Coordinates of C-alpha atoms in Angstrom, one line a residue:
M1 CA 102.6 93.8 102.9
H2 CA 101.0 93.2 106.3
L3 CA 101.3 96.4 108.3
N4 CA 100.3 96.8 111.9
A5 CA 100.4 99.9 114.1
Y6 CA 99.6 100.9 117.7
P7 CA 98.2 102.5 119.8
N8 CA 94.9 103.2 118.0
P9 CA 93.6 105.8 118.9
A10 CA 97.0 107.5 119.2
T11 CA 97.9 110.6 121.0
F12 CA 101.6 111.6 120.6
H13 CA 103.1 108.9 118.3
L14 CA 102.2 105.9 116.3
S15 CA 104.4 102.8 116.3
Y16 CA 104.3 100.4 113.4
V17 CA 105.7 97.0 112.4
F18 CA 106.0 95.1 109.2
E19 CA 108.1 92.2 107.8
S20 CA 110.7 92.5 105.1
N21 CA 112.6 90.0 103.0
D22 CA 115.6 92.2 102.4
D23 CA 117.6 95.3 103.4
K24 CA 116.2 98.0 101.2
P25 CA 114.8 101.5 101.6
Y26 CA 111.1 102.1 102.3
R27 CA 108.9 105.2 102.5
V28 CA 106.7 106.1 105.4
K29 CA 103.8 108.5 104.7
V30 CA 100.9 109.9 106.7
T31 CA 97.9 111.3 104.8
D32 CA 94.6 112.7 105.8
M33 CA 91.5 111.0 104.6
Q34 CA 91.4 113.3 101.5
G35 CA 94.8 111.9 100.5
R36 CA 96.8 115.1 101.3
L37 CA 100.4 114.2 102.2
L38 CA 101.2 115.4 105.8
F39 CA 104.4 113.5 106.4
Q40 CA 106.9 111.5 104.3
E41 CA 110.3 110.0 105.1
T42 CA 112.6 107.4 103.6
R43 CA 114.0 104.8 106.0
T44 CA 115.9 101.5 105.6
S45 CA 114.5 98.1 106.4
N46 CA 116.4 95.0 107.5
A47 CA 115.4 91.4 106.6
G48 CA 112.8 90.2 109.2
L49 CA 110.6 92.3 111.4
N50 CA 111.0 96.1 111.1
G51 CA 109.4 98.8 113.2
D52 CA 109.7 102.4 114.0
R53 CA 107.4 105.3 115.0
V54 CA 105.9 108.4 113.6
E55 CA 105.5 111.5 115.8
L56 CA 102.0 113.0 115.8
T57 CA 102.7 116.3 117.5
G58 CA 100.7 119.0 115.8
Y59 CA 98.1 116.6 114.3
A60 CA 94.5 117.5 115.0
N61 CA 92.0 115.0 116.3
G62 CA 90.7 112.9 113.4
I63 CA 91.3 109.9 111.1
Y64 CA 94.5 109.5 109.1
M65 CA 96.2 106.9 107.0
L66 CA 99.7 105.5 107.6
I67 CA 101.3 104.1 104.4
V68 CA 104.5 102.1 104.3
Q69 CA 105.7 101.6 100.7
K70 CA 108.6 99.4 99.7
G71 CA 109.1 99.3 95.9
P72 CA 105.7 98.5 94.3
I73 CA 104.3 97.0 97.5
E74 CA 102.6 99.0 100.2
G75 CA 100.7 98.5 103.4
R76 CA 98.0 100.9 104.7
F77 CA 96.8 101.4 108.3
R78 CA 93.9 103.7 109.2
F79 CA 94.3 105.3 112.6
N80 CA 92.7 107.9 114.8
V81 CA 94.4 110.8 116.6
S82 CA 92.6 111.6 119.9
K83 CA 94.1 114.1 122.3

């Protein structure tokens, strides 16, 4: 899965986009670089380009990982929070 996100570095939110072949649920996760889960939510994709955003309020400055997982396939995007 090709996953892209912006802005990077981010301040208040991170927008992401990926392509899907069907209308099925996917999971959005944010982890710190030690792999600790900080956010997780299930959302539904549509066939074609999909996008949404993750709110970063309360996240300290640092490097994090955005993971979008749909079935056995996942995309990862490393991003920086800088306030």
